[in-house]
PDB file of C-alpha atoms in Angstrom:
ATOM      1  CA  MET K 382     126.524  96.929 120.644  1.00 97.00           C
ATOM      2  CA  GLN K 383     123.134  96.339 119.165  1.00 98.00           C
ATOM      3  CA  ALA K 384     122.877  95.569 115.391  1.00 98.00           C
ATOM      4  CA  ALA K 385     120.595  94.168 112.674  1.00 97.00           C
ATOM      5  CA  PHE K 386     122.137  91.267 110.926  1.00 97.00           C
ATOM      6  CA  TYR K 387     121.484  88.152 108.856  1.00 96.00           C
ATOM      7  CA  ARG K 388     123.239  84.839 108.405  1.00 97.00           C
ATOM      8  CA  SER K 389     121.483  83.547 105.399  1.00 95.00           C
ATOM      9  CA  GLN K 390     119.929  85.107 102.283  1.00 94.00           C
ATOM     10  CA  GLY K 391     116.278  85.446 101.725  1.00 94.00           C
ATOM     11  CA  PRO K 392     113.258  87.781 102.455  1.00 94.00           C
ATOM     12  CA  ALA K 393     113.953  90.272 105.237  1.00 93.00           C
ATOM     13  CA  GLN K 394     111.142  88.981 107.415  1.00 96.00           C
ATOM     14  CA  GLU K 395     112.687  85.532 107.393  1.00 97.00           C
ATOM     15  CA  VAL K 396     116.356  86.237 107.718  1.00 96.00           C
ATOM     16  CA  MET K 397     116.799  89.496 109.531  1.00 96.00           C
ATOM     17  CA  GLN K 398     117.766  89.341 113.214  1.00 97.00           C
ATOM     18  CA  TYR K 399     118.543  91.991 115.941  1.00 97.00           C
ATOM     19  CA  GLY K 400     120.783  91.537 118.856  1.00 98.00           C
ATOM     20  CA  GLU K 401     124.118  92.051 120.495  1.00 98.00           C
ATOM     21  CA  GLN K 402     127.337  91.952 118.469  1.00 98.00           C
ATOM     22  CA  PRO K 403     130.926  92.797 119.410  1.00 97.00           C
ATOM     23  CA  LEU K 404     131.945  96.405 119.376  1.00 98.00           C
ATOM     24  CA  PRO K 405     134.325  97.017 116.462  1.00 97.00           C
ATOM     25  CA  GLU K 406     137.794  98.322 117.182  1.00 98.00           C
ATOM     26  CA  PRO K 407     139.399 100.528 114.546  1.00 98.00           C
ATOM     27  CA  ALA K 408     142.537  99.093 112.868  1.00 98.00           C
ATOM     28  CA  ALA K 409     145.456 101.114 111.555  1.00 98.00           C
ATOM     29  CA  GLY K 410     143.978 103.860 109.121  1.00 98.00           C
ATOM     30  CA  GLU K 411     140.500 103.398 110.381  1.00 98.00           C
ATOM     31  CA  VAL K 412     137.962 105.310 112.555  1.00 98.00           C
ATOM     32  CA  ARG K 413     135.059 104.031 114.600  1.00 98.00           C
ATOM     33  CA  VAL K 414     131.822 105.909 114.223  1.00 98.00           C
ATOM     34  CA  ARG K 415     128.908 106.001 116.693  1.00 98.00           C
ATOM     35  CA  LEU K 416     126.093 105.844 114.206  1.00 97.00           C
ATOM     36  CA  HIS K 417     122.973 108.053 114.339  1.00 93.00           C
ATOM     37  CA  ALA K 418     121.536 107.290 110.975  1.00 93.00           C
ATOM     38  CA  SER K 419     121.679 104.299 108.662  1.00 94.00           C
ATOM     39  CA  GLY K 420     120.691 104.221 105.001  1.00 90.00           C
ATOM     40  CA  VAL K 421     119.890 101.335 102.739  1.00 87.00           C
ATOM     41  CA  ASN K 422     121.600 101.193  99.390  1.00 82.00           C
ATOM     42  CA  PRO K 423     120.176  98.964  96.548  1.00 85.00           C
ATOM     43  CA  SER K 424     123.218  96.692  96.835  1.00 81.00           C
ATOM     44  CA  ASP K 425     122.301  96.054 100.506  1.00 83.00           C
ATOM     45  CA  TRP K 426     118.871  94.460  99.892  1.00 84.00           C
ATOM     46  CA  LYS K 427     120.067  92.713  96.589  1.00 83.00           C
ATOM     47  CA  VAL K 428     122.745  90.822  98.513  1.00 85.00           C
ATOM     48  CA  ARG K 429     120.379  90.066 101.490  1.00 89.00           C
ATOM     49  CA  LYS K 430     117.668  88.874  99.085  1.00 88.00           C
ATOM     50  CA  GLY K 431     120.208  86.609  97.284  1.00 86.00           C
ATOM     51  CA  GLY K 432     120.135  85.705  93.529  1.00 69.00           C
ATOM     52  CA  SER K 433     121.901  87.322  90.675  1.00 69.00           C
ATOM     53  CA  GLY K 434     125.094  85.505  91.760  1.00 76.00           C
ATOM     54  CA  ARG K 435     125.526  87.510  94.843  1.00 78.00           C
ATOM     55  CA  SER K 436     126.582  85.325  97.837  1.00 84.00           C
ATOM     56  CA  LEU K 437     127.466  86.092 101.404  1.00 89.00           C
ATOM     57  CA  ILE K 438     131.055  87.253 102.000  1.00 90.00           C
ATOM     58  CA  ALA K 439     130.996  86.219 105.657  1.00 94.00           C
ATOM     59  CA  PRO K 440     128.984  84.003 107.987  1.00 96.00           C
ATOM     60  CA  LEU K 441     127.264  87.046 109.560  1.00 97.00           C
ATOM     61  CA  ILE K 442     126.377  90.339 107.731  1.00 95.00           C
ATOM     62  CA  ILE K 443     125.419  93.619 109.318  1.00 97.00           C
ATOM     63  CA  PRO K 444     123.834  95.434 106.316  1.00 95.00           C
ATOM     64  CA  HIS K 445     123.655  98.981 105.048  1.00 94.00           C
ATOM     65  CA  SER K 446     126.220 100.954 103.138  1.00 92.00           C
ATOM     66  CA  ASP K 447     125.415 104.555 104.085  1.00 94.00           C
ATOM     67  CA  GLY K 448     125.048 106.477 107.342  1.00 95.00           C
ATOM     68  CA  ALA K 449     125.967 109.353 109.481  1.00 94.00           C
ATOM     69  CA  GLY K 450     127.271 109.881 113.129  1.00 95.00           C
ATOM     70  CA  ALA K 451     130.329 110.972 115.078  1.00 96.00           C
ATOM     71  CA  ILE K 452     133.839 109.504 115.236  1.00 98.00           C
ATOM     72  CA  ASP K 453     134.507 108.218 118.817  1.00 98.00           C
ATOM     73  CA  ALA K 454     137.803 106.374 118.215  1.00 98.00           C
ATOM     74  CA  VAL K 455     140.622 106.276 115.777  1.00 98.00           C
ATOM     75  CA  GLY K 456     143.214 103.651 114.753  1.00 98.00           C
ATOM     76  CA  LYS K 457     146.930 104.053 114.423  1.00 98.00           C
ATOM     77  CA  GLY K 458     147.850 106.704 111.866  1.00 98.00           C
ATOM     78  CA  VAL K 459     144.600 108.638 112.062  1.00 98.00           C
ATOM     79  CA  PRO K 460     144.846 112.061 113.918  1.00 98.00           C
ATOM     80  CA  ALA K 461     143.140 111.954 117.312  1.00 98.00           C
ATOM     81  CA  SER K 462     141.715 115.377 116.302  1.00 97.00           C
ATOM     82  CA  ARG K 463     139.089 113.444 114.281  1.00 97.00           C
ATOM     83  CA  ILE K 464     137.421 112.115 117.512  1.00 98.00           C
ATOM     84  CA  GLY K 465     134.136 114.050 117.861  1.00 95.00           C
ATOM     85  CA  GLU K 466     133.934 114.872 114.177  1.00 95.00           C
ATOM     86  CA  ARG K 467     130.446 114.595 112.691  1.00 93.00           C
ATOM     87  CA  VAL K 468     130.605 112.518 109.506  1.00 96.00           C
ATOM     88  CA  TRP K 469     128.709 110.750 106.812  1.00 93.00           C
ATOM     89  CA  ILE K 470     129.586 107.251 105.725  1.00 94.00           C
ATOM     90  CA  TRP K 471     129.582 105.808 102.191  1.00 92.00           C
ATOM     91  CA  ASN K 472     130.106 102.166 101.153  1.00 92.00           C
ATOM     92  CA  GLY K 473     130.208 101.018 104.787  1.00 92.00           C
ATOM     93  CA  GLN K 474     129.198  97.467 103.983  1.00 89.00           C
ATOM     94  CA  TRP K 475     130.579  97.311 100.359  1.00 85.00           C
ATOM     95  CA  LYS K 476     132.810  94.182 100.123  1.00 85.00           C
ATOM     96  CA  ARG K 477     132.926  94.144 103.953  1.00 89.00           C
ATOM     97  CA  PRO K 478     130.678  92.140 106.314  1.00 94.00           C
ATOM     98  CA  PHE K 479     129.818  94.938 108.750  1.00 95.00           C
ATOM     99  CA  GLY K 480     127.721  97.899 107.646  1.00 96.00           C
ATOM    100  CA  THR K 481     125.835 100.788 109.228  1.00 97.00           C
ATOM    101  CA  ALA K 482     122.733  98.914 110.616  1.00 97.00           C
ATOM    102  CA  ALA K 483     124.428  98.982 114.009  1.00 98.00           C
ATOM    103  CA  GLN K 484     125.350 101.412 116.883  1.00 98.00           C
ATOM    104  CA  TYR K 485     128.926 101.516 115.614  1.00 98.00           C
ATOM    105  CA  ILE K 486     131.036 100.862 112.517  1.00 98.00           C
ATOM    106  CA  ALA K 487     134.836 100.780 112.068  1.00 98.00           C
ATOM    107  CA  LEU K 488     135.980 101.584 108.485  1.00 97.00           C
ATOM    108  CA  PRO K 489     138.813 103.364 106.571  1.00 97.00           C
ATOM    109  CA  SER K 490     139.079 106.931 107.650  1.00 98.00           C
ATOM    110  CA  PHE K 491     138.613 108.334 104.114  1.00 97.00           C
ATOM    111  CA  GLN K 492     135.056 106.777 104.069  1.00 97.00           C
ATOM    112  CA  ALA K 493     134.038 108.983 107.064  1.00 97.00           C
ATOM    113  CA  VAL K 494     133.652 112.371 105.496  1.00 96.00           C
ATOM    114  CA  ALA K 495     133.287 115.525 107.645  1.00 94.00           C
ATOM    115  CA  LEU K 496     129.790 117.113 107.443  1.00 87.00           C
ATOM    116  CA  PRO K 497     130.002 120.795 106.663  1.00 80.00           C
ATOM    117  CA  ALA K 498     128.758 122.957 109.552  1.00 74.00           C
ATOM    118  CA  HIS K 499     126.072 124.420 107.339  1.00 71.00           C
ATOM    119  CA  SER K 500     124.618 121.193 105.992  1.00 65.00           C
ATOM    120  CA  ALA K 501     120.946 120.194 106.813  1.00 70.00           C
ATOM    121  CA  ILE K 502     122.140 116.627 107.759  1.00 65.00           C
ATOM    122  CA  ARG K 503     124.624 118.113 110.244  1.00 63.00           C
ATOM    123  CA  ARG K 504     122.120 120.391 111.744  1.00 67.00           C
ATOM    124  CA  ALA K 505     119.620 117.536 112.094  1.00 69.00           C
ATOM    125  CA  LEU K 506     122.217 115.278 113.743  1.00 65.00           C
ATOM    126  CA  VAL K 507     123.403 117.995 116.148  1.00 66.00           C
ATOM    127  CA  SER K 508     119.782 118.710 117.134  1.00 70.00           C
ATOM    128  CA  ALA K 509     118.750 115.037 117.538  1.00 67.00           C
ATOM    129  CA  PHE K 510     122.038 113.808 119.001  1.00 62.00           C
ATOM    130  CA  PRO K 511     124.046 116.543 120.821  1.00 63.00           C
ATOM    131  CA  LEU K 512     127.540 115.474 121.891  1.00 59.00           C
TER     132      LEU K 512
END
C-alpha cells in the first residue's frame, strides 16, 4: 500500500516521505479500513515536529489520527457483516505507529464507527468512492 511516513522528527518538508509500506492485517478484535479520507489532529504534527518531550514510539510512523473509509477485512471475533461498512476513524495513530495517512489502516473495531446513512460525510464518500 502507499503511505506517507517519517522516520525522524522535524519540519514536514525535511522528514516526510511517501512510498510503499506493508498492507496491515487485522488482528483479533480489529478491522482493516480502506481509507478514503485522512485528517490531521494537533497531536499528529506535534509528535512529527518533536519537542515538548514527545518522542517517536516506533522506527517508522504513518501519521494522522482521523479518517473515513470502508471496512474491507475483519480479524477474529469481529462479525464478517462489518465488511463493506462505511466508517469514520478516531485516534488511528494515538499511541500506535500507523495512522490514516495511508491507503489502509488496521485498528480496534470500536474505533471504526459506522457512518449514519443520512450524514453529509457518508454521502460525500459514497459519491466520491462508490463500492
